[in-house]
XYZ file of C-alpha atoms in Angstrom:
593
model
C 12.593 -16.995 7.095
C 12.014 -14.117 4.707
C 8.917 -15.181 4.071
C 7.834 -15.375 7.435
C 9.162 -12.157 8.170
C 7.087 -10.091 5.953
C 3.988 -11.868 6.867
C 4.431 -11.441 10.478
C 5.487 -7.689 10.038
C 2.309 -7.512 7.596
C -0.179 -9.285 10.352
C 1.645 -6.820 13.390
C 0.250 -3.627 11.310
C -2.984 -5.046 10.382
C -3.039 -5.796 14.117
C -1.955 -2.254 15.265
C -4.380 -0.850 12.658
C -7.290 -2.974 14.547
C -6.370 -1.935 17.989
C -7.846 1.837 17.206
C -11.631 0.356 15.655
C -11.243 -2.099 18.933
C -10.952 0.948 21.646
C -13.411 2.857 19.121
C -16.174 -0.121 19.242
C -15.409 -1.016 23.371
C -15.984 3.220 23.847
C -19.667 2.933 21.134
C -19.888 -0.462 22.899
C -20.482 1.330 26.260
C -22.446 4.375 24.994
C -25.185 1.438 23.697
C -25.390 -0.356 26.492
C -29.120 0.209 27.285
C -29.772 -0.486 23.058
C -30.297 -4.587 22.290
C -26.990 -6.133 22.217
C -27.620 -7.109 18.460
C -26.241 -3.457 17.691
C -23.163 -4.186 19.629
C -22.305 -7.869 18.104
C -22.358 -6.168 14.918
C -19.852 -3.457 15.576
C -17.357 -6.098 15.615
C -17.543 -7.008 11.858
C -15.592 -3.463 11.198
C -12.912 -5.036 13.943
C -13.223 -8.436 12.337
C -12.481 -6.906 8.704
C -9.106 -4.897 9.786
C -8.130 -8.411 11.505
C -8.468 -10.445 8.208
C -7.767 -7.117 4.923
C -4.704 -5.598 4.869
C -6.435 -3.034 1.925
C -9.489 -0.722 2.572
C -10.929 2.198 0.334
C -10.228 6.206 1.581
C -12.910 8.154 2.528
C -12.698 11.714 4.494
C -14.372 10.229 7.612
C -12.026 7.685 8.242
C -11.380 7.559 12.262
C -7.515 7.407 11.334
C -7.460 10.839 9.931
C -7.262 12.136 13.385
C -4.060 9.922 13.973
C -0.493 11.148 12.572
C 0.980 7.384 13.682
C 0.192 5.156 10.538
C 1.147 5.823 6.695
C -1.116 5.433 3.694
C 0.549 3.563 0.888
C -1.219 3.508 -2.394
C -2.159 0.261 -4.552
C -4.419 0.863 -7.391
C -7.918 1.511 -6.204
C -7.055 1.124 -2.492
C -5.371 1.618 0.258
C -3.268 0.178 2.989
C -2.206 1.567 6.556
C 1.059 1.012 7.848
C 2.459 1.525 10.959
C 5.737 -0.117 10.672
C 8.931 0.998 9.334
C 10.585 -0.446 5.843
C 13.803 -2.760 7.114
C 16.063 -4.095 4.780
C 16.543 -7.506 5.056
C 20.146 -7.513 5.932
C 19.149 -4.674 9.115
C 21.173 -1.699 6.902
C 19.150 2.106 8.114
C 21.182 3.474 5.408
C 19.548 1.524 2.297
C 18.027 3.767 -0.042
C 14.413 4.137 0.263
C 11.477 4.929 -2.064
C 10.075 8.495 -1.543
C 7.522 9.173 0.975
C 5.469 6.080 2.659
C 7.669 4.595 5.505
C 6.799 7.230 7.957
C 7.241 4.853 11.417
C 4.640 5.180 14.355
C 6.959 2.965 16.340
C 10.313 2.406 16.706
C 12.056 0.630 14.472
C 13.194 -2.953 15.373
C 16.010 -4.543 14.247
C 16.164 -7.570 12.169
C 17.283 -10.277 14.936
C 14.196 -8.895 17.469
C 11.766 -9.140 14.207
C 13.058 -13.091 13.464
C 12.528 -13.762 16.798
C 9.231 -12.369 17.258
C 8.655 -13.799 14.037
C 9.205 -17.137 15.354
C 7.317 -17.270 18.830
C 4.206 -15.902 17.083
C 3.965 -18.988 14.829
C 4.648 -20.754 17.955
C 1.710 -19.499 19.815
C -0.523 -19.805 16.362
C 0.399 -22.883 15.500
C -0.245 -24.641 19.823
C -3.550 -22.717 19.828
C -4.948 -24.285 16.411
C -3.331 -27.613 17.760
C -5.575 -26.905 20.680
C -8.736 -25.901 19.095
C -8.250 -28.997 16.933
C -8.066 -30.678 19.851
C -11.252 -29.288 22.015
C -13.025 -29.845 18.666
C -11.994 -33.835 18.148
C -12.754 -34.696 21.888
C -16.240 -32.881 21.803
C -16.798 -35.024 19.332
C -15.968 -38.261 21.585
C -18.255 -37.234 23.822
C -21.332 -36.694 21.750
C -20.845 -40.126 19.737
C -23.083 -41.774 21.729
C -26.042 -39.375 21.404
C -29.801 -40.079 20.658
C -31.665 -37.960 17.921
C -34.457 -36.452 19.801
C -35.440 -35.068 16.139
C -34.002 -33.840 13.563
C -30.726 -32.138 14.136
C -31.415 -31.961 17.947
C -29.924 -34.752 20.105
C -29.576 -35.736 23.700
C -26.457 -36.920 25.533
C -25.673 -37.712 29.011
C -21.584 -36.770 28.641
C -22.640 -33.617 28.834
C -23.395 -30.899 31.013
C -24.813 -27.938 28.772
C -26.559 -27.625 25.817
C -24.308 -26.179 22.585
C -24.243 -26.512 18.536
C -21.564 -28.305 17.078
C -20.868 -28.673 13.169
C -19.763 -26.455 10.621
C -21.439 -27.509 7.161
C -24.662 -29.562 8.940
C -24.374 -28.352 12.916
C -26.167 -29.878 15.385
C -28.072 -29.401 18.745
C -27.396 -30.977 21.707
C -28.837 -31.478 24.322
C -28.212 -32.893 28.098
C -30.729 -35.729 29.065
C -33.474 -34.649 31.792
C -34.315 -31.363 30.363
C -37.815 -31.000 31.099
C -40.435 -29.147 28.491
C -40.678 -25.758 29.177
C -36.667 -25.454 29.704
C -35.539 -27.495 26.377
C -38.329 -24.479 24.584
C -36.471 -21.965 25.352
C -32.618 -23.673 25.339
C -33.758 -24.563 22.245
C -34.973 -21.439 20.559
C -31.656 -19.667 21.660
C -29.354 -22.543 20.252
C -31.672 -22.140 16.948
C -31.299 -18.544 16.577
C -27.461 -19.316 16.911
C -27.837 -21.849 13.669
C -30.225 -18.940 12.031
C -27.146 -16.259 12.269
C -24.645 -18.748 11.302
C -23.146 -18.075 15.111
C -21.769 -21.751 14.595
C -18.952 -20.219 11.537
C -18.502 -16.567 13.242
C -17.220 -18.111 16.227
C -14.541 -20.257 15.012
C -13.432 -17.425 12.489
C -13.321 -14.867 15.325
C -11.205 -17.809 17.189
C -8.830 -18.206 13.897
C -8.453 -14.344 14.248
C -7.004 -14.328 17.658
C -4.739 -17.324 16.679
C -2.856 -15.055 13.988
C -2.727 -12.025 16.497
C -2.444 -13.229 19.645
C 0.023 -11.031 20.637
C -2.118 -8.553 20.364
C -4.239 -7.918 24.318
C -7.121 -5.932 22.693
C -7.520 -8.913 20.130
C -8.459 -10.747 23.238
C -10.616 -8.731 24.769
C -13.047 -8.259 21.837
C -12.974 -11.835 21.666
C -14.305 -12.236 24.724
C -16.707 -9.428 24.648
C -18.090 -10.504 21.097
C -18.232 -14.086 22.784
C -21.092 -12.221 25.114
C -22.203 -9.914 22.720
C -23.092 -12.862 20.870
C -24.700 -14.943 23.764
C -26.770 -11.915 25.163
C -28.026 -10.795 21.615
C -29.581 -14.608 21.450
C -31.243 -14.139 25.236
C -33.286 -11.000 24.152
C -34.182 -12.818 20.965
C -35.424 -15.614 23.059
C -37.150 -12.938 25.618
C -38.201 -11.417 22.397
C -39.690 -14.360 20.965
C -41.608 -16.577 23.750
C -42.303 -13.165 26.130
C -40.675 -10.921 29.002
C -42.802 -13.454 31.184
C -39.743 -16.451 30.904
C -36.777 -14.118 32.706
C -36.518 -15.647 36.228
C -36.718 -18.746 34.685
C -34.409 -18.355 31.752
C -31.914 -17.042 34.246
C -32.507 -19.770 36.737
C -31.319 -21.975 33.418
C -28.171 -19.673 32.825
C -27.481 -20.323 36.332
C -27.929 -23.841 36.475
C -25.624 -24.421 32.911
C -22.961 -21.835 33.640
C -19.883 -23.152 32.986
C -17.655 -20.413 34.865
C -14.917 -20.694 32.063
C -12.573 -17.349 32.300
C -10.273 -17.933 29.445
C -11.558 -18.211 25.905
C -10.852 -21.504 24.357
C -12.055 -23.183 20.921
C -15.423 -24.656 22.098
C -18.796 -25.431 20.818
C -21.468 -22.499 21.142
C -22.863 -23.439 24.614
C -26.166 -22.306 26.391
C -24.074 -20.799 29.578
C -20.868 -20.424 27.988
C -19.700 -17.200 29.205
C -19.985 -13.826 30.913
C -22.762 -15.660 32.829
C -23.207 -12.335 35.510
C -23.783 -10.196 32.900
C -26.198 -12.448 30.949
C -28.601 -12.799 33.635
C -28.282 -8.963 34.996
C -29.359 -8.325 31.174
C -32.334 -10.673 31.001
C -33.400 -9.054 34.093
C -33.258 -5.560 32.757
C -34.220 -6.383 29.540
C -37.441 -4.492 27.950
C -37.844 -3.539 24.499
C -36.473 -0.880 22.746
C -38.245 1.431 21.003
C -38.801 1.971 17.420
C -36.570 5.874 17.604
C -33.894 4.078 19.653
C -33.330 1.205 17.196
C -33.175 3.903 14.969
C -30.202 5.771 16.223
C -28.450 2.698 17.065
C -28.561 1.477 13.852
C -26.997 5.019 12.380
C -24.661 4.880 15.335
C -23.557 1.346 14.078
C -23.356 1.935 10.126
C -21.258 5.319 10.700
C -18.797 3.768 13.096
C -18.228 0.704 10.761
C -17.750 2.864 7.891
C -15.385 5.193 9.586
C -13.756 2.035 11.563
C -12.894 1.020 7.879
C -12.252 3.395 5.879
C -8.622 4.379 5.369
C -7.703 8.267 5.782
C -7.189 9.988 1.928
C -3.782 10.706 1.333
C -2.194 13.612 0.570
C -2.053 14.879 -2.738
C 1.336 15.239 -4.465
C 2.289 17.409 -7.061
C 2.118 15.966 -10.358
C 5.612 17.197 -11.592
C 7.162 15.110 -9.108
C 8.113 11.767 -10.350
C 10.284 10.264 -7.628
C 12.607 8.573 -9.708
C 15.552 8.868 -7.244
C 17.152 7.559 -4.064
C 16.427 8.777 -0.890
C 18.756 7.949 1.794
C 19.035 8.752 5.917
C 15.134 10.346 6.024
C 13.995 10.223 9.459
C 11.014 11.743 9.838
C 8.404 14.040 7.982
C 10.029 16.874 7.361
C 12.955 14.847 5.495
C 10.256 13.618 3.458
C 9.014 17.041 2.783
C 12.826 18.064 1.790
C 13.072 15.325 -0.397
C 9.597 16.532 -2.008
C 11.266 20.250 -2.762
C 14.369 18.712 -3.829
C 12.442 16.329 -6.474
C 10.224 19.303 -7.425
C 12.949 21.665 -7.776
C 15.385 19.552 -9.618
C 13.182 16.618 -11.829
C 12.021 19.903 -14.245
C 11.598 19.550 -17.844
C 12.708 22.002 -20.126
C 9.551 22.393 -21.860
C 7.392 23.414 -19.007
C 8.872 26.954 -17.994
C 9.756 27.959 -21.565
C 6.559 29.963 -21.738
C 8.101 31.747 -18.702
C 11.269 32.305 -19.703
C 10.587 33.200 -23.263
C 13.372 35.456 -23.424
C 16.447 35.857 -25.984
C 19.926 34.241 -24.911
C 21.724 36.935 -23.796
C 24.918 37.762 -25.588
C 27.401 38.189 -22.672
C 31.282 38.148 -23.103
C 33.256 35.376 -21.187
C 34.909 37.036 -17.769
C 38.990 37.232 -18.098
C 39.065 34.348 -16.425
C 36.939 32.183 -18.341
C 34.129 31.979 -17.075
C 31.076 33.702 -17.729
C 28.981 35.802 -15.572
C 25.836 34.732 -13.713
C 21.901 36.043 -15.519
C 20.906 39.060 -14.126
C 17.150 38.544 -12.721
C 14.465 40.262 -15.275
C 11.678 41.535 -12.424
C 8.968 39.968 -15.605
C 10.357 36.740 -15.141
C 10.699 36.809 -11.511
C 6.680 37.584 -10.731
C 5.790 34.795 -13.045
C 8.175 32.247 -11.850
C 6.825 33.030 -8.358
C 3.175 32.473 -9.111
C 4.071 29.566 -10.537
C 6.147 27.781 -7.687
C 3.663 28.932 -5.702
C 1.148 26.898 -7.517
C 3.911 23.691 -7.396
C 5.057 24.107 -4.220
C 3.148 22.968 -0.805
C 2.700 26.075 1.107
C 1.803 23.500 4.574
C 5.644 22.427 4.324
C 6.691 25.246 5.701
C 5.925 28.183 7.978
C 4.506 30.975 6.750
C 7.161 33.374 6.740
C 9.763 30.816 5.082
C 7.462 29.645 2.258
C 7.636 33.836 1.191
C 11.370 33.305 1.396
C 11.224 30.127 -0.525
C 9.045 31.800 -3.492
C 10.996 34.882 -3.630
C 14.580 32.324 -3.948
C 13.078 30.144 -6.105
C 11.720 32.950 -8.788
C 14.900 35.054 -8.428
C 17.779 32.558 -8.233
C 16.077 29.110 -9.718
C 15.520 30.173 -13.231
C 18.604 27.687 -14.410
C 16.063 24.588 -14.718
C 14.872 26.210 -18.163
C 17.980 28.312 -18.944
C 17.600 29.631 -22.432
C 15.960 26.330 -23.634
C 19.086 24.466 -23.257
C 17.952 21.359 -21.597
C 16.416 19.594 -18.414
C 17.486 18.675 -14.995
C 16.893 15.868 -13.324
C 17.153 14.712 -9.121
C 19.404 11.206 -8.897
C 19.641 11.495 -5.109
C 18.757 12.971 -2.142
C 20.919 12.388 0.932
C 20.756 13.616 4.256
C 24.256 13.371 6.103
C 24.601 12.939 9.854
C 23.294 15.303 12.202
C 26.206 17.989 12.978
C 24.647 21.014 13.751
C 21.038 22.714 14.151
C 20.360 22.518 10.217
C 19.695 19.316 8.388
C 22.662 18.953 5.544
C 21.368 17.493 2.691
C 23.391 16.380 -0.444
C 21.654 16.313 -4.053
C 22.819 14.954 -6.722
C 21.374 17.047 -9.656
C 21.594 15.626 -13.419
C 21.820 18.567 -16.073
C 21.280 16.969 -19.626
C 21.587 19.061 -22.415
C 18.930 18.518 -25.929
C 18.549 18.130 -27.904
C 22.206 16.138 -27.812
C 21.503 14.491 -24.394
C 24.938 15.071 -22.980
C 25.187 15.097 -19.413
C 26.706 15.906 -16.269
C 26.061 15.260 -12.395
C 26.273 18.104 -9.810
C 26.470 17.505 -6.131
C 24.359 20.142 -4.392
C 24.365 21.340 -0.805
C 21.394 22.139 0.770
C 20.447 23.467 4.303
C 17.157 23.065 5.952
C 16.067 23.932 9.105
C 12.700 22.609 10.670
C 10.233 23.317 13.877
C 7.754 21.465 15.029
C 7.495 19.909 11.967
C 7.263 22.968 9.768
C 10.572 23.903 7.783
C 11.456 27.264 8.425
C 14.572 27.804 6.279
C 15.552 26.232 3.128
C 18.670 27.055 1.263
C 20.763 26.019 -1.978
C 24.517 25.962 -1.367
C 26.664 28.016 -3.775
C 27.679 25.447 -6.108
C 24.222 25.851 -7.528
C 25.892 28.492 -9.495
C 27.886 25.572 -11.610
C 24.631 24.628 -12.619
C 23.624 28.093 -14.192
C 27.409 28.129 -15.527
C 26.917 24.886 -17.234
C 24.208 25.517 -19.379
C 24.914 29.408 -20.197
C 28.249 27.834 -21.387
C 26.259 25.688 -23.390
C 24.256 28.469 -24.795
C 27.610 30.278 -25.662
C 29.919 27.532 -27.178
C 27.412 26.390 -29.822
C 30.044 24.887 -31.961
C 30.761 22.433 -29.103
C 27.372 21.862 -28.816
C 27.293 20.634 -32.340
C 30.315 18.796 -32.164
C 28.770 16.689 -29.080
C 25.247 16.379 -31.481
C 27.407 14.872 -34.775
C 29.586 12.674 -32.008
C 25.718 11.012 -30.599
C 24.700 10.748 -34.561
C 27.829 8.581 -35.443
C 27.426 6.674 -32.324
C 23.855 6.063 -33.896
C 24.952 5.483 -37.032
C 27.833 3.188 -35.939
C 25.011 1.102 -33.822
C 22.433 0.956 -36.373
C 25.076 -0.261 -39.102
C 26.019 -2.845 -36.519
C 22.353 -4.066 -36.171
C 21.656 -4.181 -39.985
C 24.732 -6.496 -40.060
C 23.211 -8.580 -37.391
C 19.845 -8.748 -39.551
C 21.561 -9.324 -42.571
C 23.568 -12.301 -41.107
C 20.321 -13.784 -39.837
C 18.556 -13.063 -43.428
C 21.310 -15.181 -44.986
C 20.785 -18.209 -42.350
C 16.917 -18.110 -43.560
C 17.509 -17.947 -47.117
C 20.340 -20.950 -46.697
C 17.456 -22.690 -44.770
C 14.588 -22.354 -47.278
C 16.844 -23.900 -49.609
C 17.512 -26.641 -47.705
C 13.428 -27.173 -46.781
C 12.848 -27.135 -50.083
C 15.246 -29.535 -51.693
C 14.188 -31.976 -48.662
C 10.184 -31.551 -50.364
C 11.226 -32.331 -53.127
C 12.316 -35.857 -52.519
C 10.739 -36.580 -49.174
C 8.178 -39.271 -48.461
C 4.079 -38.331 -48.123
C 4.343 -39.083 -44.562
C 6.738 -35.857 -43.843
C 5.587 -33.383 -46.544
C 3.026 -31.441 -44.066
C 5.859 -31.085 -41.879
C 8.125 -29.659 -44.382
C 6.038 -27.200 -45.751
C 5.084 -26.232 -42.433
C 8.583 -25.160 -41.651
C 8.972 -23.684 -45.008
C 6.106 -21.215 -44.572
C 7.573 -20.247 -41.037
C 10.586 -19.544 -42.682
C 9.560 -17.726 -45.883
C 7.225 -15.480 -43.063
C 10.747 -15.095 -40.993
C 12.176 -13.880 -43.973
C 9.885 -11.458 -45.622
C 9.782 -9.955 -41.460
C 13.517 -9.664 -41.224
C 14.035 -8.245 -44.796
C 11.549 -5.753 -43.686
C 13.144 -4.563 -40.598
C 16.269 -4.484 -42.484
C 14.985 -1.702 -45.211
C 13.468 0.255 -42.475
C 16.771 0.056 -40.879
C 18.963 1.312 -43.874
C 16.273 4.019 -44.098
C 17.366 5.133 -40.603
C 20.843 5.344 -41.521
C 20.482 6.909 -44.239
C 18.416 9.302 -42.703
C 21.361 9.728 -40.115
C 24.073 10.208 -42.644
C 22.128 12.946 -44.332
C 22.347 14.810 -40.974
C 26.148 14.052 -40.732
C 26.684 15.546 -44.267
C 24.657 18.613 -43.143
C 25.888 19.389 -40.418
C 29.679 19.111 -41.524
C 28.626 21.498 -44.357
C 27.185 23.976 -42.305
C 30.897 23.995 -40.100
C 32.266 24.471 -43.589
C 30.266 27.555 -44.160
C 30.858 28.913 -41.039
C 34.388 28.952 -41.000
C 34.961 29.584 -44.296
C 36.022 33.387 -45.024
């Protein structure tokens, strides 16, 4: 059922994606109504490949640029639109999601109305390939009696109107009584059909509308591709044999029209369908000129490229690495929070050192304990705000609360490189429920200390207001300050800090010595086996000596590996306790008077 699930929900946005390049080609469609209908039939190709490719390339000129409905997601060198929301399997709104990509342009249903859908469009797939099987099969009862005329063309009397039927080696035929003239031109049109490969586009455009039938504009540019098709082969008839044959060739259209209003799987036919507007065209037709062929075939080539191309997505900043939970996003602004947040909090050390190349300050502990919050150096502050202005989105917000933002972020933000002391990093970004105007966001903010790597999570409010999409205030709650208390402490209690670096050495030490043990252990199990291979040589039969000394080699190789993995190893630790030593001596010095 899983499995179904996703490829339904996968077909339903290829099908949504389609529906825009069908309205697009019906609207050029229109427009090229007095151009030869050639121009038209091959609009549908950019329909046809949306139906069938979930993936496209990005280009600027993409017709879905101008719509804010779908989502972009990445994969490799292209691209896929989406206009459907991600669901957890088990129907859970609260499951953490991947940053930015799920941005819905519907509704979201639940998981029960998606099985059931699910399962009543492989119904309706599954009775309308039953019935095109079916159409096919008893077409080709009927024709089993026919006579070869010549080659490839036949004549049957079972039959009413001419059509091609095959798919590898198709197949002409014909009704009996056609006189001449009439079974020229039938005949050049069914030809031309053969010549275009009409006989495979049909029953893949057919195929199409079996996996998205639920779709109304999938069945509409079936039908009008049907007469796209059909009229494109009258003017190349016309074209061919003269303008002179149009009462005539209409009088046939007349005389073969089948009438048939709903598209079913059947062969190509001579008067298959739209039959008014086939003859109204061979009336009217006269040939283009060379300037409007021209244009039309621009027209064509730039819709088809625009109808599939995919729009380029938005560029994100390269610091942000989106290694963290996002939870209750609704809509594009919660992305965009969750974008500051990640840009705010996943900082390395290393990239504002340059900025904040500044002493420690030496500032006493408060009465209390703790110790007093930096005071802002005006330097610092002009750099830091040219460069979050380079690392922050300036379109996020309006223009009034980005200058806010910068001015915050340079005078308040500087604890992500505090005196060189370490790195945060963003575990999660959660917006609670809706309580009041502002958003309320939680995030959970990492501060790791180096080079030691101790750590400790903060929980950080954070209140954002939005309008019309824009964010217009965006604030850190005050318990951002335990943050800039945390590493200053740091800074201060440097004896601490050494304690926690010899504590992650011994752990080291303690697991290295633990996997030179292991290595050892294994070293004597190869050793004990060599011996054993090589006793067994030495009295074994002809008939098992390759064997043996096959397995001794693998072993002696084993062994020379391991034993060199083991002196790299006691290297390491040796390296390790030399640190230890130093360290403790250092301690020693210090305290001593």
């Amino acid at each position: 059922m899983t499995v179904l699930r996703e490829i339904f929900l996968q077909l339903l946005s290829m099908s949504l994606t389609s529906s825009l390049v069908i309205a697009v080609i019906c609207f050029l469609r229109f427009l090229l109504k007095r151009a030869p209908k050639k121009f038209s039939y091959w609009l549908w190709a950019a329909a046809a490949f949306r139906l069938i490719c979930p993936f496209s390339f990005s280009a600027v000129f993409s017709i879905f640029s101008f719509s804010s409905a779908g989502t972009v997601h990445s994969a490799g060198p292209v691209t896929r639109m989406s206009y459907l929301p991600a669901v957890s399997p088990a129907g859970d709104p609260a499951q953490p999601l991947t940053h930015p990509g799920t941005i819905s342009g519907i509704p979201d249903p639940g998981p029960d109305s998606v099985a059931i859908l699910s399962l009543i469009w492989m119904l309706g797939a599954v009775l309308m390939l039953a019935a095109a099987v079916f159409s096919y099969r008893k077409t080709c009862l009927r024709v089993r009696a026919a006579v070869m005329l010549r080659p490839y063309v036949y004549e049957c009397d079972a039959i009413r109107s001419p059509f091609v039927l095959g798919f590898f080696r198709p197949k002409i035929y014909l009704p009996f009584g056609l006189d001449a003239g009439r079974q020229k031109y039938v005949l050049c049109h069914e030809e031309y059909h053969i010549r275009r490969r009409d006989y495979l586009i049909k029953p893949l455009a057919f195929f199409l509308l079996c996996l998205h039938w639920l779709n109304p504009l999938v069945w509409l540019a079936f039908v009008l591709l049907s007469r796209d098709m059909e009229m494109s082969c009258d003017e190349k008839v016309l074209e061919t044999l003269g303008g002179d044959l149009r009462r005539e060739y209409s009088l046939s259209l007349l005389s073969f029209g089948s009438n048939r209003r709903f598209p079913v799987p059947n062969p190509l036919s001579f008067g298959e369908t739209g039959l008014r507007e086939r003859i109204k065209n061979v009336l009217t037709y006269r040939r283009t000129g060379a300037f409007v062929s021209i244009m039309a075939v621009i027209a064509c080539l730039l819709t088809a490229a625009a109808c599939s191309a995919n729009p380029i997505q938005p560029e994100v900043p390269e610091s942000s690495n989106h290694n963290y939970e996002m939870m209750g996003a609704e809509d594009e602004a919660d992305f965009h929070t969750a974008e500051l947040l990640s840009l705010l909090f996943d900082c390395q050390d290393s990239e504002l050192l340059e900025i904040m190349a500044l002493p420690a300050p030496s500032v006493a502990p408060l009465p209390n304990g703790d110790y007093p919050t930096m005071t802002s150096n005006p330097a610092i502050d002009e750099a830091l705000e040219q460069y979050y202005q380079a690392r922050f989105p300036a379109d996020y917000f309006t223009e009034e609360a980005y200058a806010r933002f910068l001015q915050r972020a340079a005078s308040q933000w500087f604890f992500q490189s505090f005196a060189g002391q370490g790195e945060l990093q963003l575990v999660k970004a959660e917006r609670l429920p809706a309580g009041t105007d502002a958003r309320s966001w939680t995030a959970t903010v990492r501060a790791v200390l180096l080079p030691s790597g101790v750590s400790q999570d903060f929980e950080i409010p954070v209140s954002v207001q939005e309008s019309e999409g824009k964010l217009t205030s965006f604030l850190l709650g005050e318990e951002v300050g335990s943050l800039q208390q945390y590493f200053f402490r740091s800074a201060m209690e440097e004896t601490g800090l050494q304690d926690a670096e010899q504590e992650a050495w011994k752990r080291d030490l303690e697991a290295r010595e633990e996997k030179l043990a292991e290595l050892q252990a294994e070293l004597s199990s190869y050793e004990a086996r060599i011996e054993v291979l090589a006793s067994e040589l030495e009295t074994a039969e002809e008939s098992r000596m390759g064997t043996l000394k096959t397995e001794l080699n693998s072993a002696e190789l084993q062994r020379r590996i391991l034993y060199q993995e083991a002196e790299a190893l006691e290297q390491e630790i040796e390296k390790l306790r030399l640190l230890i030593q130093d360290s403790v001596s250092a301690e020693n010095e210090d305290v001593s008077p």
